[in-house]
Each structure stands twice: as structure tokens, then as C-alpha cells.
């Protein structure tokens, strides 16, 4: 049906609309008009997604210069798929009503694991191995070598995309992850790089929070997104957790042991390159001396290690003299690693702030703050120079380097906690170091600053006035909507035993039990028999729903 | 931690985890028992590499890798001499080159490359910059000062917070005690029934629990008592600009003499007063005293106030 929301013509794909959906759309329009942020709460099951999508799409059609993109962020891949389906439904409705084909391009983006079509690489279960193998096939130095030596394996899909994919833009339509894979197989393009390239001219982008919030990933993927976009964070009640997680680091003793193995490997590589062809190391050294930042037009396949701090905290200076040389850098990391090992040898809980940690570090091993800030960059540049492709091997060292960069950059809002025992094994000595971010607003600040409208929405966002404080933003509107019900139809009841007196619970440990499943099934069937009209049933997960049926 | 054993008495490490490893300048480690045994005399040779070392140079080993210990030792010694800070250099590039030079020196000494040359280089540097080294010894670089300031702020905030919590607790306790006493007094002396008194106290006690949740804001001390901004490194405080006052104009001092005009210096010399005055000696003239000055003073004393008549003082207001 067609609606008039405050002067805007909105196509709504269903015949009936709930009053709370209408109010939701009104509030949303208000904040998009004001070009400000908002926080809206509406219970799950009331059609939040479709009202949001229909309003923003209508706004984009009516004012294409004011809002150029819709960026929809959700948490899990099934949720992304659901949103794509709703969007497809909406677009079909538009076509039916107006009779014209739509020019909107909408697509979902996920990690390489979900989008790879290469027959061997896509067989891997683990996301990190897929990333590593993909990188081995598509890194720019490997492709350089392929030009001289055709026997080196490379990814055909990427080559095809690189040659032709950028010229033929993705035709208008809505693409889910499977659609992208289909298209990729058809045209022999790599779906992942195709999607990343298409982000620039897509109208609707659907991906996960981390692509916007985690500084390591956001720099690569979301750097060029336009300012005039509407960003929606769905299921935002745990967004502060996501922000905090993306800036926190956890290290155990095992990580440090693997780190020392990594450093040995790095040392060996350096010696090998030194014996073979010193030119590359010397070039890198000169670049460090001149203070040239890594050329910004980095090939998209090459960025393997990103800086874990926010872009405006990265010092735009030359790398300090203490870590210019590759060997000096390795011994620098060795010292830092030894210091971390000694810190973890405590018998009681220690909680410290970054400045006092840095002071102690400077006293014991004579390492200042400035070289630590450049650790991540230096390691990235070194790995590129040594042409090391499998990042998976160096994950422990990457973690240590990220920790070093974070602790030296941020003086406030972080806390260092060293525990001698792990939670689950309170007697076995297993020291763990947590570097936690205490301030959720740090990671999300660039998002609020950069985009003109950010919508925080969820089914459970109470207390609502806490979110502007936690995330440190000033919303134009904050509103809570309730479900309207035709008659009294909420009767809270807790069922703890089934018909055959088996204790029923959807606790994770017992929910897979056959008796429990059978009991839930019988309960549902019996309720359906007694309750008039329809029933809406919320399951713990889609998988569980299938099990019960 | 101690998977490595003492290289000399190998077995003792695993049996006795409380034994500590000690490390020396050559980078090899020994458990403290072996150190006692070998270095009774105070100096001896390292059992692995044979370099001559002293007992006093042994330190408890903090880090597992002895190589790292040795490097840190060397680094600390070198950094005591090469202690220039970033502010001493004109450009960042020079500072970075200086840092790299230090790294190369330490690397060479730690790995035994060109040891002789490096030592000579270090000695010559020390000789050249002896004063600068001494001056910089106690100076903290800007970065370190910033860190110190942050740490101090944190400590102050946490101690203030603890103090506040302690104060509120004490207040709470006192208040409770007073209320209880008031209740008991009422029960003893008042005429109302016991139940009434109890209910009255309960209702008055509940609203009195209004906790004043004044948000805790430690007063940020940003200024020292002299008005210097805290955390400011440059000592230049802009001079307080006074508004353009009218420029000061010198006017001659008007001497109020109640008598005839005093003779000037020239008059004294011409008229001949000087013949009645003792001539100034060498030392007096060196001090700046001339006979003319003393004569003038004496004459001023004599002539001043001669026209003063006490009975006319109330009438006349004008002075010559």
C-alpha cells in the first residue's frame, strides 16, 4: 500500500500496517530530515526491518542528493540474509506498483569464507585458513612472479575480475551472498572482490558491525563510503560489547610462547633475504628514513596487517630510528616479548593503567612510547617486504604488536588486568593478560562523526537514555514503541515440566535432549489446538526450530 | 619458567624451584649456589666463556633469555651516556639518525661485531659531550613528563574517590547512630504509645535517605599557586600587557623650601664657599663624594626653613 509519511510517498509492501510501524517511520523521517542521529526501540516481531527499508528507499528515491546510500549493519549472517529477502520483496512490490524496473543496487558483504568460489580454497572450514590461502593466490608479488613463471598457482577468478570485472558494473538488483556466488560463477569473477568493488556504487549495503567498527577492518573496507549515508545498526543492544571487543586484546602464556617461535621465523626469513637479495631490505630502509608513508593506493589484495588504532590517532611521522632497521626491530620485539613474559609471572591479580605500564616498561627495558606506537606499521611493512603471505602463521605476533600499539596510543579509557589463573581452572597457574577497553565510545566515534545519520535500533534498548551516554552521541530523537494488541493476549506462564514430568528448559546444556525436544513439540501442538487465531512462537535459534518440527 | 637448568650443577634446578638464576655481563647464567662456590674470592672466570668477571656484577635474572639480559645491560650503560632528548635536535630526521646510531652501537656490542671500534666510538663521544651528558642526566623528556602527569592525576583521582567513600560511610554510620538514640529517647520520655513512635520514626527515616548524588568531579588542578598552567613545558608566560597608559613624563622635583633660594653647584664654586669646606680626600672622591656636594647639602640645611614663623603658619597657606 502507499503511505504519506509527512509529505513523503512511501510504498509499503503489505496491505496492512501496524500503528507502531507508522510511528516508527515518522520518527525515522524526522531524524533523516534533521541529518542527525537517533535511537529507536520497537519490539521484535513488529516488522521493524520492512518499515525501515521502505522509508529509507522512498527517501532515497525522492531526494537522491540528500541520501545516497543505506548501510545496514547486523550481527549474524542469517540476519543479513533475512534483510536481503525483505529488500527483494520491497523491490518486487515497487516494480508491480509503478510498472518500471528499479535502478537500486543492493548487496550483502561477508567474509571470504562465505563468498569464495574457488574449488579448493572454499573447501576449508576455517575462515583464517581461507583468508591465508586466498592471499597466497592473489598477493601482488605472487602475481608479478606469475608473469615470468606461469607455473605458480594463482586464482583465475581474481584474474578475470581484475581484467574485466571493473568495467562491467554489477547490474541493478538485490544480491544475497548466494546470488553473488552464482553471478561470480557465471562470469568467472571472484564474488568477494566484486562485492568490495561494488560497495562504492551500491545504494544499499548490508554487512556486519565489524566492517564499520573494528579499526583494523574498517580502514580497508569502509574507507571510501560517502558521508551522505544513513547507517543503521540493527540489534544494537550489544553494540557497546562489539565496540569494546574490537579494541581489546587478550593474551595468555601460550600466545607469548608462540610469539617467540614467530620471532624466530621472522629472524630466519630476514637472514635468508639478506643472504639472497638485500636490495628489498635496503629499499625498505630508505623508505623508513625518508619518512614516506606506504603509498595510499595499495593494491586491495595486499593489505594484510592493519593498524589497530583509529585513523586519527595514527602519527603521521617518520618511523623512529630505533626500529628502522629490520634486525633492530626484531631485537626490539624480542625485548618487549621478554618483558611481557616477566609481567605474566605474577602470583596475584594486577590491575594497571597504560601510563604506569609504559613507565615500568621504559624503566626495565628502555623502550619508549614512540617506537611502540609504530610497531604495527613496522611489522606490516616488514612482512610485505619479506613477501610473507600466510598471515595465519604469525597470528600470535600480530596480537602482540596490536597490543603494543594500542597500549602506547591510548592513555585513557583502557585498563590492563593480569590474572594468574584462568576463570575455569582456578588452581592451575595459567596467567592471562586482558587489555580491555572501558569506553565503548572510542571505536564508534568515527562512525558518528563521519556519517550524517546513524540509527540505533533494537527490540530491547531499555533504558534508552543510557545509550547516548555510553556511546557519547547526541541523538535528535529517542523513542520507544510498544506493540499494539487487538485484545488482551499476553499471559505470562513459565512451563518447567512437560506432560511426562520431564524437566523442560531451553538451557544450552539440556536443549538438545530428545525428551526435551519432544516435550516442547507436544506443548506447541497442544497450544495451537486451544488458542484461537494464530500463534507467534519465538525459538532460540532457527536450527532449533527445525529440530522441533 | 625454569626449564633451563643451571649450566654447572644441572640437576639442582628441577629439584629446587626456589633457586634463582643470576646473570653477569657476559650473558651466561648461574644459580646462586654456584655463584657462591665459584666466586668466594670475589672474582673469577665464567665457566662457559672464560671471561674474567666479578661477583659484584651478578644480578638476579628477570628475563628468561640471557641474551636479552645482556643486551639490556649494555643498553642501560650506553643510554646513560647517550642521553640526548628529542628537544635537543633541530629536525626529526636528525633525532631519528641519532637513535639509529645508538641502536647500531648496542647491536654491535651485544653480538660481538666490531667491538673495538664501537668502544672507541663510545669513548670519544663521551669525551666530547661530557657537559651535555651531565646536564641531561636529570632531565626528563617531554613524553616522560606527560606520562608522569597522567599517573599523578590518576593517583589523585583514586585517592580522592576513596576519601569520599570513606567520608560518606562515616556520615552514614553517625546518622544511623543518632537516629537510634533519638528513637530510644522518645520511647523513654514521650507520652505517645510505642507503636506510634515507631511508625513516626520509620516514615521520617525513609525520606531522609535522600542520598545526594552529586556527581563526583575532582577539582581539576590545572594551575599552580603562582598561576602557571600545569603541564605547560615552555616557561614563557606572556607578559601581562597593561593597557596603553599615558606614557610617564618626568617632571622635576619641586623642593619645598621655606627660605631663600639655594645656591647651585656653579654658584658654590664661583662665589667661594668651597674655601670654607675641607677638600675631599682621594678615597672620598673615588666613592663619588665631591666637596661641592657636601657644601651644597650644608647650605641647604642652613637656608631651608628660615622664613618660617610659627604665628603666621596658621594664616598663610602659600609657600615660597
PDB file of C-alpha atoms in Angstrom, chain B residues 142-285:
ATOM      1  CA  UNK B 142      58.560  15.613  27.219  1.00  0.00           C
ATOM      2  CA  UNK B 143      56.961  12.240  26.765  1.00  0.00           C
ATOM      3  CA  UNK B 144      58.060  11.016  30.155  1.00  0.00           C
ATOM      4  CA  UNK B 145      56.771  14.161  31.787  1.00  0.00           C
ATOM      5  CA  UNK B 146      53.416  13.700  30.142  1.00  0.00           C
ATOM      6  CA  UNK B 147      53.241  10.138  31.427  1.00  0.00           C
ATOM      7  CA  UNK B 148      54.209  11.237  34.914  1.00  0.00           C
ATOM      8  CA  UNK B 149      51.483  13.841  34.878  1.00  0.00           C
ATOM      9  CA  UNK B 150      48.894  11.280  33.840  1.00  0.00           C
ATOM     10  CA  UNK B 151      49.975   8.875  36.546  1.00  0.00           C
ATOM     11  CA  UNK B 152      49.808  11.569  39.190  1.00  0.00           C
ATOM     12  CA  UNK B 153      46.349  12.600  38.078  1.00  0.00           C
ATOM     13  CA  UNK B 154      45.125   9.044  38.295  1.00  0.00           C
ATOM     14  CA  UNK B 155      46.537   8.563  41.742  1.00  0.00           C
ATOM     15  CA  UNK B 156      44.930  11.737  42.941  1.00  0.00           C
ATOM     16  CA  UNK B 157      41.536  10.848  41.479  1.00  0.00           C
ATOM     17  CA  UNK B 158      41.588   7.433  43.061  1.00  0.00           C
ATOM     18  CA  UNK B 159      42.686   8.725  46.463  1.00  0.00           C
ATOM     19  CA  UNK B 160      40.006  11.437  46.363  1.00  0.00           C
ATOM     20  CA  UNK B 161      37.413   8.866  45.481  1.00  0.00           C
ATOM     21  CA  UNK B 162      38.487   6.619  48.326  1.00  0.00           C
ATOM     22  CA  UNK B 163      38.373   9.555  50.690  1.00  0.00           C
ATOM     23  CA  UNK B 164      34.872  10.452  49.566  1.00  0.00           C
ATOM     24  CA  UNK B 165      33.632   6.903  50.008  1.00  0.00           C
ATOM     25  CA  UNK B 166      35.175   6.765  53.444  1.00  0.00           C
ATOM     26  CA  UNK B 167      33.561  10.069  54.391  1.00  0.00           C
ATOM     27  CA  UNK B 168      30.117   9.033  53.224  1.00  0.00           C
ATOM     28  CA  UNK B 169      30.417   5.792  55.149  1.00  0.00           C
ATOM     29  CA  UNK B 170      31.328   7.608  58.331  1.00  0.00           C
ATOM     30  CA  UNK B 171      28.430  10.033  57.845  1.00  0.00           C
ATOM     31  CA  UNK B 172      26.024   7.176  57.318  1.00  0.00           C
ATOM     32  CA  UNK B 173      27.138   5.442  60.463  1.00  0.00           C
ATOM     33  CA  UNK B 174      26.821   8.582  62.543  1.00  0.00           C
ATOM     34  CA  UNK B 175      23.397   9.328  61.174  1.00  0.00           C
ATOM     35  CA  UNK B 176      22.155   5.825  61.974  1.00  0.00           C
ATOM     36  CA  UNK B 177      23.523   6.025  65.455  1.00  0.00           C
ATOM     37  CA  UNK B 178      21.848   9.370  66.080  1.00  0.00           C
ATOM     38  CA  UNK B 179      18.513   8.147  64.829  1.00  0.00           C
ATOM     39  CA  UNK B 180      18.656   5.137  67.075  1.00  0.00           C
ATOM     40  CA  UNK B 181      19.435   7.298  70.055  1.00  0.00           C
ATOM     41  CA  UNK B 182      16.604   9.675  69.192  1.00  0.00           C
ATOM     42  CA  UNK B 183      14.219   6.742  68.973  1.00  0.00           C
ATOM     43  CA  UNK B 184      15.237   5.420  72.348  1.00  0.00           C
ATOM     44  CA  UNK B 185      14.949   8.851  73.901  1.00  0.00           C
ATOM     45  CA  UNK B 186      11.445   9.273  72.523  1.00  0.00           C
ATOM     46  CA  UNK B 187      10.404   5.887  73.792  1.00  0.00           C
ATOM     47  CA  UNK B 188      11.690   6.735  77.227  1.00  0.00           C
ATOM     48  CA  UNK B 189      10.328  10.229  77.676  1.00  0.00           C
ATOM     49  CA  UNK B 190       7.445  10.805  75.312  1.00  0.00           C
ATOM     50  CA  UNK B 191       3.762  10.276  76.182  1.00  0.00           C
ATOM     51  CA  UNK B 192       2.711   8.720  72.872  1.00  0.00           C
ATOM     52  CA  UNK B 193       2.256   4.978  72.533  1.00  0.00           C
ATOM     53  CA  UNK B 194       5.216   2.870  71.472  1.00  0.00           C
ATOM     54  CA  UNK B 195       3.682   1.803  68.136  1.00  0.00           C
ATOM     55  CA  UNK B 196       3.029   5.434  67.124  1.00  0.00           C
ATOM     56  CA  UNK B 197       6.587   6.444  67.874  1.00  0.00           C
ATOM     57  CA  UNK B 198       7.956   3.566  65.839  1.00  0.00           C
ATOM     58  CA  UNK B 199       5.841   4.335  62.771  1.00  0.00           C
ATOM     59  CA  UNK B 200       6.690   8.011  63.013  1.00  0.00           C
ATOM     60  CA  UNK B 201      10.406   7.258  63.031  1.00  0.00           C
ATOM     61  CA  UNK B 202      10.139   4.864  60.136  1.00  0.00           C
ATOM     62  CA  UNK B 203       8.378   7.394  57.917  1.00  0.00           C
ATOM     63  CA  UNK B 204      10.808  10.177  58.777  1.00  0.00           C
ATOM     64  CA  UNK B 205      13.811   7.944  58.329  1.00  0.00           C
ATOM     65  CA  UNK B 206      12.855   6.837  54.803  1.00  0.00           C
ATOM     66  CA  UNK B 207      12.799  10.217  53.036  1.00  0.00           C
ATOM     67  CA  UNK B 208      15.871  11.317  54.944  1.00  0.00           C
ATOM     68  CA  UNK B 209      17.770   8.741  52.979  1.00  0.00           C
ATOM     69  CA  UNK B 210      17.858  11.081  50.044  1.00  0.00           C
ATOM     70  CA  UNK B 211      21.382  10.465  49.025  1.00  0.00           C
ATOM     71  CA  UNK B 212      22.879  13.487  47.460  1.00  0.00           C
ATOM     72  CA  UNK B 213      24.340  12.013  44.367  1.00  0.00           C
ATOM     73  CA  UNK B 214      26.399  14.925  43.424  1.00  0.00           C
ATOM     74  CA  UNK B 215      28.443  13.622  40.604  1.00  0.00           C
ATOM     75  CA  UNK B 216      31.996  13.222  41.646  1.00  0.00           C
ATOM     76  CA  UNK B 217      34.161  15.700  39.897  1.00  0.00           C
ATOM     77  CA  UNK B 218      37.616  16.081  41.338  1.00  0.00           C
ATOM     78  CA  UNK B 219      38.551  19.682  41.001  1.00  0.00           C
ATOM     79  CA  UNK B 220      40.994  19.651  38.204  1.00  0.00           C
ATOM     80  CA  UNK B 221      44.102  21.315  39.450  1.00  0.00           C
ATOM     81  CA  UNK B 222      45.313  22.924  36.347  1.00  0.00           C
ATOM     82  CA  UNK B 223      47.186  25.799  37.868  1.00  0.00           C
ATOM     83  CA  UNK B 224      49.963  26.028  40.291  1.00  0.00           C
ATOM     84  CA  UNK B 225      49.622  28.587  43.013  1.00  0.00           C
ATOM     85  CA  UNK B 226      51.752  31.013  41.050  1.00  0.00           C
ATOM     86  CA  UNK B 227      49.295  30.945  38.181  1.00  0.00           C
ATOM     87  CA  UNK B 228      51.463  28.870  35.841  1.00  0.00           C
ATOM     88  CA  UNK B 229      49.373  26.457  33.830  1.00  0.00           C
ATOM     89  CA  UNK B 230      50.039  22.867  34.814  1.00  0.00           C
ATOM     90  CA  UNK B 231      51.523  20.697  32.154  1.00  0.00           C
ATOM     91  CA  UNK B 232      52.950  23.576  30.266  1.00  0.00           C
ATOM     92  CA  UNK B 233      56.508  22.889  29.314  1.00  0.00           C
ATOM     93  CA  UNK B 234      57.538  26.252  27.959  1.00  0.00           C
ATOM     94  CA  UNK B 235      58.494  28.587  30.735  1.00  0.00           C
ATOM     95  CA  UNK B 236      57.483  31.664  28.822  1.00  0.00           C
ATOM     96  CA  UNK B 237      54.466  33.228  30.335  1.00  0.00           C
ATOM     97  CA  UNK B 238      53.278  36.106  28.205  1.00  0.00           C
ATOM     98  CA  UNK B 239      53.921  39.354  29.991  1.00  0.00           C
ATOM     99  CA  UNK B 240      50.636  40.855  31.148  1.00  0.00           C
ATOM    100  CA  UNK B 241      50.040  43.672  28.741  1.00  0.00           C
ATOM    101  CA  UNK B 242      48.891  46.813  30.518  1.00  0.00           C
ATOM    102  CA  UNK B 243      46.558  48.956  28.506  1.00  0.00           C
ATOM    103  CA  UNK B 244      48.147  51.918  26.893  1.00  0.00           C
ATOM    104  CA  UNK B 245      48.566  54.151  29.888  1.00  0.00           C
ATOM    105  CA  UNK B 246      49.759  57.617  29.182  1.00  0.00           C
ATOM    106  CA  UNK B 247      53.488  57.422  28.847  1.00  0.00           C
ATOM    107  CA  UNK B 248      55.260  58.552  32.009  1.00  0.00           C
ATOM    108  CA  UNK B 249      56.600  62.015  31.805  1.00  0.00           C
ATOM    109  CA  UNK B 250      59.448  63.088  34.007  1.00  0.00           C
ATOM    110  CA  UNK B 251      58.887  66.286  35.917  1.00  0.00           C
ATOM    111  CA  UNK B 252      61.448  67.924  38.009  1.00  0.00           C
ATOM    112  CA  UNK B 253      61.062  67.584  41.710  1.00  0.00           C
ATOM    113  CA  UNK B 254      59.728  70.692  43.398  1.00  0.00           C
ATOM    114  CA  UNK B 255      61.585  71.231  46.592  1.00  0.00           C
ATOM    115  CA  UNK B 256      59.559  72.991  49.225  1.00  0.00           C
ATOM    116  CA  UNK B 257      61.994  75.357  50.746  1.00  0.00           C
ATOM    117  CA  UNK B 258      60.736  77.748  53.350  1.00  0.00           C
ATOM    118  CA  UNK B 259      63.661  80.061  52.839  1.00  0.00           C
ATOM    119  CA  UNK B 260      65.859  81.809  50.337  1.00  0.00           C
ATOM    120  CA  UNK B 261      66.956  80.154  47.085  1.00  0.00           C
ATOM    121  CA  UNK B 262      69.736  77.640  47.460  1.00  0.00           C
ATOM    122  CA  UNK B 263      72.950  78.301  45.591  1.00  0.00           C
ATOM    123  CA  UNK B 264      73.564  75.859  42.722  1.00  0.00           C
ATOM    124  CA  UNK B 265      76.756  73.897  42.235  1.00  0.00           C
ATOM    125  CA  UNK B 266      78.177  76.527  39.897  1.00  0.00           C
ATOM    126  CA  UNK B 267      77.464  79.317  42.391  1.00  0.00           C
ATOM    127  CA  UNK B 268      79.237  77.392  45.108  1.00  0.00           C
ATOM    128  CA  UNK B 269      82.357  77.065  43.032  1.00  0.00           C
ATOM    129  CA  UNK B 270      82.338  80.682  41.825  1.00  0.00           C
ATOM    130  CA  UNK B 271      81.374  82.507  44.940  1.00  0.00           C
ATOM    131  CA  UNK B 272      83.894  80.685  47.013  1.00  0.00           C
ATOM    132  CA  UNK B 273      82.028  78.646  49.553  1.00  0.00           C
ATOM    133  CA  UNK B 274      84.483  75.889  48.876  1.00  0.00           C
ATOM    134  CA  UNK B 275      87.293  77.584  50.723  1.00  0.00           C
ATOM    135  CA  UNK B 276      85.415  77.030  53.966  1.00  0.00           C
ATOM    136  CA  UNK B 277      84.986  73.340  53.355  1.00  0.00           C
ATOM    137  CA  UNK B 278      87.542  70.577  53.792  1.00  0.00           C
ATOM    138  CA  UNK B 279      88.758  69.260  50.447  1.00  0.00           C
ATOM    139  CA  UNK B 280      87.723  65.713  49.649  1.00  0.00           C
ATOM    140  CA  UNK B 281      90.404  63.072  50.088  1.00  0.00           C
ATOM    141  CA  UNK B 282      91.358  60.531  47.413  1.00  0.00           C
ATOM    142  CA  UNK B 283      89.204  57.753  48.809  1.00  0.00           C
ATOM    143  CA  UNK B 284      86.202  60.039  49.224  1.00  0.00           C
ATOM    144  CA  UNK B 285      86.434  61.199  45.644  1.00  0.00           C
TER     145      UNK B 285
END
